[in-house]
Each structure stands twice: as structure tokens, then as C-alpha cells.
Tab-separated table of C-alpha atoms and ligand atoms in Angstrom:
chain	number	residue	atom	x	y	z
A	55	MET	CA	49.852	12.523	1.544
A	56	THR	CA	47.576	9.710	0.285
A	57	ASP	CA	44.161	10.371	-1.213
A	58	VAL	CA	42.514	9.095	1.958
A	59	ASP	CA	44.626	11.464	4.077
A	60	GLU	CA	43.561	14.328	1.862
A	61	ALA	CA	39.908	13.241	2.024
A	62	ALA	CA	40.072	13.023	5.832
A	63	LYS	CA	41.482	16.535	5.955
A	64	ILE	CA	38.551	17.752	3.854
A	65	ILE	CA	36.056	16.025	6.169
A	66	ARG	CA	37.682	17.556	9.260
A	67	ALA	CA	37.455	20.977	7.604
A	68	GLY	CA	33.689	20.560	7.042
A	69	GLY	CA	33.859	19.490	3.382
A	70	VAL	CA	32.146	16.721	1.437
A	71	VAL	CA	33.818	13.525	0.183
A	72	ALA	CA	32.387	10.745	-1.977
A	73	PHE	CA	33.807	7.414	-0.843
A	74	PRO	CA	33.375	3.784	-1.878
A	75	THR	CA	31.786	1.237	0.418
A	76	GLU	CA	31.044	-2.454	-0.129
A	77	THR	CA	27.419	-1.550	-1.010
A	78	VAL	CA	27.208	1.737	-2.962
A	79	TYR	CA	29.155	5.018	-3.012
A	80	GLY	CA	28.475	7.353	-0.091
A	81	LEU	CA	28.471	11.147	-0.037
A	82	GLY	CA	29.975	11.875	3.344
A	83	CYS	CA	30.808	14.598	5.815
A	84	ASP	CA	31.472	15.097	9.533
A	85	ALA	CA	28.260	13.898	11.211
A	86	THR	CA	28.806	16.306	14.107
A	87	ASN	CA	29.014	19.419	11.905
A	88	GLU	CA	25.643	21.043	11.161
A	89	GLU	CA	26.948	23.210	8.334
A	90	ALA	CA	28.625	20.261	6.629
A	91	THR	CA	25.592	17.989	6.874
A	92	SER	CA	23.301	20.646	5.457
A	93	LYS	CA	25.593	20.773	2.385
A	94	ILE	CA	24.844	17.086	1.784
A	95	PHE	CA	21.090	17.731	1.725
A	96	ASP	CA	21.666	20.628	-0.707
A	97	ILE	CA	23.976	18.755	-3.072
A	98	LYS	CA	21.667	15.722	-3.249
A	99	GLY	CA	18.433	17.688	-3.309
A	100	ARG	CA	17.387	15.501	-0.382
A	101	PRO	CA	14.271	16.402	1.597
A	102	SER	CA	15.152	17.465	5.138
A	103	PHE	CA	12.756	14.897	6.674
A	104	ASN	CA	14.935	12.037	5.408
A	105	PRO	CA	17.604	11.166	8.014
A	106	LEU	CA	21.158	10.061	7.171
A	107	ILE	CA	23.078	6.948	8.168
A	108	VAL	CA	26.008	7.609	10.499
A	109	HIS	CA	29.083	5.574	9.520
A	110	VAL	CA	31.504	4.488	12.226
A	111	SER	CA	34.792	2.591	12.317
A	112	SER	CA	34.636	1.170	15.836
A	113	ILE	CA	32.144	-0.196	18.354
A	114	GLU	CA	33.159	2.448	20.925
A	115	GLN	CA	32.294	5.136	18.426
A	116	ALA	CA	28.904	3.496	17.762
A	117	ARG	CA	28.206	3.279	21.518
A	118	SER	CA	28.862	6.992	21.910
A	119	ILE	CA	26.080	7.675	19.387
A	120	GLY	CA	23.472	4.960	19.895
A	121	GLU	CA	22.161	2.922	22.815
A	122	PHE	CA	23.088	-0.744	22.696
A	123	ASN	CA	20.319	-3.114	23.803
A	124	ASP	CA	20.610	-6.931	23.595
A	125	ASN	CA	19.499	-7.034	19.974
A	126	VAL	CA	21.986	-4.346	18.975
A	127	LEU	CA	24.762	-6.220	20.780
A	128	LYS	CA	24.038	-9.383	18.822
A	129	LEU	CA	23.698	-7.603	15.505
A	130	THR	CA	26.896	-5.585	15.849
A	131	SER	CA	28.819	-8.854	16.227
A	132	ILE	CA	28.786	-9.154	12.420
A	133	TRP	CA	30.112	-5.616	11.781
A	134	PRO	CA	31.777	-4.464	9.621
A	135	ALA	CA	28.981	-5.554	7.282
A	136	PRO	CA	26.304	-4.234	4.930
A	137	LEU	CA	23.956	-3.900	7.908
A	138	THR	CA	22.581	-0.605	9.234
A	139	ILE	CA	21.098	-0.724	12.718
A	140	VAL	CA	18.495	1.799	13.853
A	141	MET	CA	18.808	2.268	17.614
A	142	ASN	CA	17.763	4.779	20.236
A	143	LEU	CA	19.913	7.864	20.287
A	144	ASN	CA	22.430	8.007	23.110
A	145	PRO	CA	21.397	11.139	25.054
A	146	THR	CA	25.023	12.302	25.158
A	147	ALA	CA	25.613	11.802	21.420
A	148	ASN	CA	27.139	14.660	19.465
A	149	ILE	CA	25.356	14.431	16.108
A	150	ALA	CA	24.142	17.287	13.886
A	151	LYS	CA	20.369	17.789	14.069
A	152	SER	CA	19.757	17.513	10.342
A	153	VAL	CA	21.267	13.993	10.316
A	154	LEU	CA	18.512	12.795	12.644
A	155	ALA	CA	15.656	14.650	10.951
A	156	GLY	CA	13.920	15.066	14.295
A	157	LEU	CA	13.812	11.351	15.193
A	158	GLY	CA	14.784	10.002	18.599
A	159	SER	CA	16.613	7.154	16.884
A	160	VAL	CA	19.776	6.992	14.817
A	161	ALA	CA	20.843	4.676	11.990
A	162	ILE	CA	24.423	3.466	12.395
A	163	ARG	CA	26.567	1.327	10.137
A	164	MET	CA	30.177	0.098	10.112
A	165	PRO	CA	30.995	-0.416	6.437
A	166	ALA	CA	33.123	-3.369	5.307
A	167	HIS	CA	35.310	-1.519	2.830
A	168	PRO	CA	38.910	-0.748	3.833
A	169	ILE	CA	38.871	2.733	2.277
A	170	ALA	CA	35.649	3.690	4.055
A	171	LEU	CA	36.990	2.431	7.398
A	172	GLU	CA	40.333	4.193	6.927
A	173	LEU	CA	38.555	7.424	6.000
A	174	ILE	CA	36.347	7.354	9.113
A	175	THR	CA	39.290	6.553	11.381
A	176	LYS	CA	41.519	9.246	9.894
A	177	SER	CA	38.731	11.840	9.992
A	178	SER	CA	38.426	11.284	13.765
A	179	CYS	CA	34.639	11.729	13.563
A	180	PRO	CA	31.604	9.688	12.561
A	181	ILE	CA	30.684	10.248	8.908
A	182	ALA	CA	27.094	10.979	7.876
A	183	ALA	CA	26.560	9.679	4.360
A	184	PRO	CA	23.607	8.988	2.106
A	185	SER	CA	24.122	7.189	-1.195
A	186	ALA	CA	26.017	9.392	-3.679
A	187	ASN	CA	23.225	10.070	-6.177
A	188	PRO	CA	20.795	12.906	-6.747
A	189	SER	CA	17.752	12.242	-4.560
A	190	GLY	CA	15.371	9.788	-6.249
A	191	TYR	CA	17.822	8.567	-8.943
A	192	ILE	CA	19.709	5.264	-9.205
A	193	SER	CA	22.504	4.847	-6.616
A	194	ALA	CA	26.150	5.085	-7.705
A	195	THR	CA	28.341	1.986	-7.738
A	196	GLU	CA	31.315	3.338	-9.735
A	197	MET	CA	33.518	6.410	-9.438
A	198	GLN	CA	32.313	7.461	-12.909
A	199	HIS	CA	28.706	7.617	-11.721
A	200	VAL	CA	29.629	9.991	-8.918
A	201	LEU	CA	31.757	12.133	-11.233
A	202	MET	CA	28.839	12.467	-13.598
A	203	HIS	CA	26.514	13.757	-10.874
A	204	PHE	CA	28.799	15.801	-8.665
A	205	GLY	CA	31.977	16.377	-10.732
A	206	ASP	CA	31.256	20.081	-11.034
A	207	GLN	CA	30.619	20.570	-7.328
A	208	GLN	CA	33.150	20.776	-4.555
A	209	VAL	CA	33.147	17.057	-3.863
A	210	PHE	CA	36.393	15.107	-3.508
A	211	ILE	CA	35.898	11.591	-4.927
A	212	LEU	CA	37.861	8.584	-3.674
A	213	GLY	CA	38.427	5.572	-5.913
A	214	GLY	CA	39.797	2.142	-5.114
A	215	ASP	CA	39.746	-1.589	-5.759
A	216	LYS	CA	36.667	-3.766	-5.430
A	217	VAL	CA	34.441	-0.757	-4.855
A	218	CYS	CA	30.783	-1.469	-4.246
A	219	GLN	CA	31.138	-5.188	-4.890
A	220	TYR	CA	27.638	-5.916	-3.501
A	221	GLY	CA	26.017	-3.119	-5.482
A	222	LEU	CA	22.877	-2.730	-3.309
A	223	GLU	CA	22.444	-0.551	-0.226
A	224	SER	CA	22.792	-2.069	3.237
A	225	THR	CA	20.017	-3.946	4.994
A	226	ILE	CA	18.341	-1.678	7.570
A	227	ILE	CA	16.970	-3.194	10.772
A	228	ASP	CA	15.113	-1.189	13.427
A	229	THR	CA	15.834	-2.400	16.960
A	230	THR	CA	13.902	0.287	18.836
A	231	GLY	CA	10.625	-1.637	19.065
A	232	GLU	CA	9.555	-4.867	20.712
A	233	VAL	CA	10.221	-6.953	17.608
A	234	PRO	CA	13.257	-6.176	15.404
A	235	THR	CA	11.921	-4.898	12.088
A	236	ILE	CA	13.536	-4.883	8.673
A	237	LEU	CA	13.117	-1.453	7.078
A	238	ARG	CA	15.113	-2.187	3.916
A	239	TYR	CA	16.146	-5.488	2.337
A	240	GLY	CA	19.806	-6.032	1.517
A	241	PHE	CA	22.554	-8.626	1.527
A	242	ILE	CA	21.978	-9.526	5.167
A	243	THR	CA	18.783	-11.482	4.613
A	244	PRO	CA	15.880	-12.012	7.059
A	245	LEU	CA	17.048	-15.591	7.706
A	246	VAL	CA	20.566	-14.470	8.573
A	247	LEU	CA	19.186	-11.775	10.885
A	248	GLU	CA	16.943	-14.304	12.618
A	249	SER	CA	19.838	-16.658	13.153
A	250	ILE	CA	22.002	-13.875	14.628
A	251	LEU	CA	19.187	-12.677	16.908
A	252	GLY	CA	17.817	-16.106	17.782
A	253	LYS	CA	14.272	-14.840	17.186
A	254	LYS	CA	11.783	-13.881	14.503
A	255	VAL	CA	12.002	-10.497	12.807
A	256	LYS	CA	9.247	-8.528	11.085
A	257	VAL	CA	9.383	-6.830	7.733
A	258	ALA	CA	7.945	-3.308	7.829
A	259	ASP	CA	4.759	-2.917	5.928
A	260	SER	CA	5.464	-0.375	3.210
A	261	ILE	CA	2.578	1.999	3.802
A	262	MET	CA	1.588	1.747	7.448
A	263	GLN	CA	5.003	1.704	9.026
A	264	ILE	CA	7.086	4.103	6.994
A	265	LYS	CA	10.017	4.914	9.184
A	266	ALA	CA	12.673	5.086	6.506
A	267	PRO	CA	11.803	7.395	3.637
A	268	GLY	CA	13.908	4.913	1.614
A	269	MET	CA	10.724	2.911	1.813
A	270	LEU	CA	8.865	5.611	-0.063
A	271	ASN	CA	7.870	4.645	-3.544
A	272	LYS	CA	9.805	6.979	-5.816
A	273	HIS	CA	13.378	5.879	-5.379
A	274	TYR	CA	16.271	4.408	-7.336
A	275	SER	CA	14.444	5.498	-10.488
A	276	PRO	CA	15.685	5.854	-14.074
A	277	ARG	CA	14.248	8.649	-16.249
A	278	VAL	CA	12.282	6.255	-18.465
A	279	PRO	CA	9.526	3.883	-17.260
A	280	LEU	CA	10.403	0.399	-16.016
A	281	ARG	CA	8.200	-2.640	-16.635
A	282	LEU	CA	8.759	-5.639	-14.340
A	283	ASN	CA	8.329	-9.433	-14.738
A	284	SER	CA	8.494	-9.029	-18.510
A	285	GLU	CA	8.441	-12.013	-20.841
A	286	PHE	CA	8.607	-10.040	-24.073
A	287	LEU	CA	9.522	-6.548	-25.248
A	288	ASN	CA	6.877	-4.032	-26.170
A	289	LYS	CA	7.538	-1.748	-29.122
A	290	GLY	CA	10.191	0.822	-28.264
A	291	GLU	CA	11.439	-0.979	-25.147
A	292	ILE	CA	14.912	-2.215	-24.321
A	293	GLY	CA	15.481	-5.201	-22.067
A	294	LEU	CA	17.259	-6.217	-18.896
A	295	ASN	CA	17.491	-9.990	-18.733
A	296	PHE	CA	18.192	-12.458	-15.964
A	297	GLY	CA	19.454	-16.000	-16.627
A	298	GLN	CA	17.784	-17.561	-19.657
A	299	SER	CA	15.200	-14.824	-20.242
A	300	LYS	CA	14.915	-13.579	-23.807
A	301	LEU	CA	14.214	-9.870	-23.973
A	302	ASN	CA	16.302	-9.515	-27.113
A	303	GLY	CA	15.548	-6.158	-28.712
A	304	GLN	CA	17.830	-3.635	-30.376
A	305	TYR	CA	19.717	-3.221	-27.116
A	306	SER	CA	19.606	-5.600	-24.166
A	307	LEU	CA	21.759	-6.517	-21.206
A	308	ASN	CA	21.775	-9.497	-18.844
A	309	LEU	CA	22.121	-9.097	-15.070
A	310	SER	CA	23.536	-12.612	-14.830
A	311	GLU	CA	23.595	-15.109	-17.656
A	312	LYS	CA	24.143	-17.946	-15.221
A	313	GLY	CA	21.187	-16.797	-13.115
A	314	ASP	CA	23.287	-15.869	-10.075
A	315	LEU	CA	21.469	-13.396	-7.797
A	316	ILE	CA	24.687	-12.086	-6.222
A	317	GLU	CA	26.104	-11.260	-9.644
A	318	ALA	CA	22.762	-9.728	-10.642
A	319	ALA	CA	22.739	-7.456	-7.586
A	320	SER	CA	26.242	-6.211	-8.294
A	321	ASN	CA	25.288	-5.388	-11.908
A	322	LEU	CA	21.831	-3.942	-11.252
A	323	TYR	CA	22.537	-0.211	-10.844
A	324	SER	CA	25.300	0.090	-13.432
A	325	MET	CA	23.166	-1.736	-16.027
A	326	MET	CA	20.087	0.339	-15.179
A	327	ARG	CA	22.174	3.449	-15.726
A	328	ILE	CA	23.509	2.193	-19.097
A	329	LEU	CA	19.994	1.317	-20.269
A	330	ASP	CA	18.547	4.594	-18.998
A	331	ASN	CA	21.203	6.593	-20.881
A	332	TYR	CA	20.643	4.534	-24.017
A	333	ALA	CA	16.867	4.896	-23.764
A	334	VAL	CA	17.038	8.665	-23.324
A	335	ASP	CA	19.620	9.131	-26.118
A	336	ASN	CA	17.664	6.949	-28.547
A	337	ARG	CA	14.181	8.046	-27.578
A	338	MET	CA	13.148	4.576	-26.446
A	339	GLN	CA	9.873	4.146	-24.519
A	340	GLY	CA	11.168	2.301	-21.508
A	341	ILE	CA	13.047	-0.602	-19.956
A	342	ALA	CA	11.547	-4.079	-19.533
A	343	ILE	CA	13.047	-6.249	-16.778
A	344	ALA	CA	12.737	-10.034	-16.726
A	345	LYS	CA	11.334	-11.895	-13.729
A	346	ILE	CA	13.853	-12.277	-10.914
A	347	PRO	CA	13.365	-14.986	-8.257
A	348	ASN	CA	12.053	-13.421	-5.042
A	349	GLU	CA	14.341	-15.216	-2.612
A	350	PHE	CA	17.674	-14.624	-0.870
A	351	ILE	CA	19.265	-11.506	-2.462
A	352	GLY	CA	16.384	-11.494	-4.959
A	353	LEU	CA	14.208	-9.971	-2.193
A	354	ALA	CA	16.418	-6.870	-2.198
A	355	ILE	CA	16.673	-6.742	-5.994
A	356	ASN	CA	12.902	-6.979	-6.423
A	357	ASP	CA	12.350	-4.400	-3.701
A	358	ARG	CA	14.631	-1.894	-5.473
A	359	ILE	CA	13.241	-2.426	-8.963
A	360	LYS	CA	9.673	-2.195	-7.669
A	361	ARG	CA	10.440	1.183	-6.140
A	362	ALA	CA	12.428	2.184	-9.222
A	363	ALA	CA	9.288	1.380	-11.252
A	364	ASN	CA	7.227	3.505	-8.854
A	365	LEU	CA	5.065	0.573	-7.755
B	29	LIG	O1	24.570	0.909	1.957
B	29	LIG	C1	24.149	1.956	2.450
B	29	LIG	O2	23.399	1.975	3.432
B	29	LIG	C2	24.592	3.286	1.806
B	29	LIG	C3	26.098	3.434	2.021
B	29	LIG	C4	26.639	4.742	1.506
B	29	LIG	O3	26.389	3.263	3.372
B	29	LIG	N1	23.867	4.390	2.313
B	29	LIG	C5	22.567	4.615	2.009
B	29	LIG	O4	22.082	5.826	2.506
B	29	LIG	O5	21.909	3.858	1.339
B	29	LIG	P1	20.691	6.448	2.048
B	29	LIG	O6	20.638	7.773	2.713
B	29	LIG	O7	20.587	6.426	0.588
B	29	LIG	O8	19.621	5.522	2.711
B	29	LIG	C6	19.515	5.505	4.128
B	29	LIG	C7	18.145	5.140	4.562
B	29	LIG	C8	17.117	6.188	4.199
B	29	LIG	O9	16.015	5.527	3.643
B	29	LIG	C9	16.756	6.798	5.543
B	29	LIG	O10	15.418	7.202	5.580
B	29	LIG	C10	17.005	5.641	6.487
B	29	LIG	O11	18.164	5.043	5.979
B	29	LIG	N2	17.260	6.091	7.867
B	29	LIG	C11	18.240	6.885	8.322
B	29	LIG	N3	18.102	7.116	9.642
B	29	LIG	C12	17.000	6.438	10.049
B	29	LIG	C13	16.322	6.259	11.287
B	29	LIG	N4	16.741	6.829	12.406
B	29	LIG	N5	15.212	5.479	11.294
B	29	LIG	C14	14.785	4.895	10.175
B	29	LIG	N6	15.381	5.010	8.971
B	29	LIG	C15	16.463	5.775	8.906
B	30	LIG	MG1	19.840	6.370	-1.242
């Protein structure tokens, strides 16, 4: 029996499995099983008002859960991809109540990682999965991160090659309204979405249109304070550089020496974790992050570090 076979057996039996995707690690269970999904909220310490993404491995499976309008049809043409689509719930869908958190919509995603797809297929059910981190903390992009958080709980953890190569959570687009609306930035950028849809999209305003609690401020946060757009280090700070920036204190890392936003995104969470651990162990005051261009994938990076900094 392979690890994925074993993991699928656990999912079918109502257990919890951490699995790699192309974005971040997910903490998954059978999305149709109320008891299993409530375990996920417990393990993560996730508030019950925050709904989960349902992961599927086929379009038929997605159609049995969500209603496909024209926009959904166009957007699903790029699946599997780091793109989560919020659509109206199919009235005949069999999804545990806690996954939906009382909404009439459902967030569905087909991940582009072979292990994730194999796991969903072999489990013979859609998999509800938030990111595999304690609620509010930095997402996990390596097996080690997940082990650290949930190693002592009954969570089976899958490893694999090229796990979490993008390193940032999927883009979320809401297709339930008149105008498709981006709820969370990610690798599928607004321009790409507009070209797939053939029309303009909106970006949700962070306060007035909170639909995804992922848009709430405290999220992705290290234990020590973060300071953004930094050009120098304050006393007691350690630095996270980008490109040619020079935050060179007693301990500094660089998201991408060559100034590549894709590389920076894939390093962001693991480097934030290293710096957070170092800062806590060495009683440092905080982490200073250099300015990162606010374009292309930089939109998603800046969005995450702003929330991580509680801004
Ligand atoms: O890349 C990803 O999306 C990862 C991997 C594991 O797939 N998952 C992930 O899940 O980031 P999570 O739970 O950390 O973030 C999901 C976000 C939350 O902010 C949640 O509020 C939002 O999706 N969400 C879920 N269902 C929704 C719905 N029906 N309407 C609006 N937002 C929804
Ligand atoms: Mg998350």
C-alpha cells in the first residue's frame, strides 16, 4: 500500500490528513462528513464562521457541489490551478454544514499537485481543507512545518517532490455577484483572470465587503512584530531582504537576491518562519521587511505581509 493509499483510507474512515498542494499544505478530510470536518476546526483552532475550501479532482465532482454559470465555466477551463472559485451551492450538494459556515455559496478548487489529485480521487469524496497551520499563524509550505504544529495529533502527513512550489495560497474569485470579485490575491493575477473571463473584475474592498475571513486582518502572522517597506534596521530587528535591499543585521535573509517575485513568493513563508523562530529564541524585537514591488505576484506577497503585520 502506498502512502497515498493509506491516506485515502484514513480520509474515508473520517480521519485527517495533511497533504501537499502546489500552493501550501492542506489539512484535509472528507467534506461530506460532519464529524470529520469539525475535527479540522478543532485541530486548527479555527473559528466556526470561517468556511473551508472544498478540493475536487474532476469537473463532474465540482458540478455536483457548485452551480456553474458562464463565468465559472470559463474559469474552470484553467483547472487544475491555484484558483479557488466561489460559486452558488448546488441545492443537491452533499457537503457538511460546518464547511459552508452558513453561506449559500461554496469555495471549490482543483489543485495542481499530483499527490493532492491522487488523494482526492482515491478517497472517492471531495476533500475539505484549510491551510495546515494553527489559525492565524504563517501557512505551512514544508512537511517539517506541519510536523511541528500537528505531529503530536492524529494527523497523517504526506510528503512528496516539488511540494508547495508556489508557496502562497490560491487566488480566490467570487462569481456569485454581477461582477466577478477577487477575494484573495494569488498566482492567478487580476490580468490573467480578466483575460480568461473577457471582462473586468473587481477586487473586494477589505473592510466593506468581507466575504472571506481570510481577508480579516490578523492572519499569516509571526509571533514578533513585522515592519514593512523598511530601508534600514531598527535596534533589535532582523531583516528580510528583496533584491538589492540592505537590511544587514546580525541575522538576515533574502527572499530573492535577483529580485524575482516568483522566487520571493516561494520563499516567503519558510523564511518568515525561520526569522520568527530566530527572533523568539534570541529575544529580538521584530522583523523588518524590505519594499517589494506591488505588481504581478507582488500583489499577493504584499497582501500577505500586510495582514501578517496586522495592518
Ligand atoms: O491554496 C489554498 O487555497 C490552500 C490550499 C490548501 O488549497 N487553502 C487555503 O485554505 O488557503 P484556507 O482555509 O486557509 O483559506 C480559505 C479561504 C478562507 O479565507 C475562507 O474564508 C475562504 O477561503 N472561503 C471559503 N469558503 C468561502 C466562501 N463560500 N465564500 C467566500 N470565501 C470563502
Ligand atoms: Mg489559511
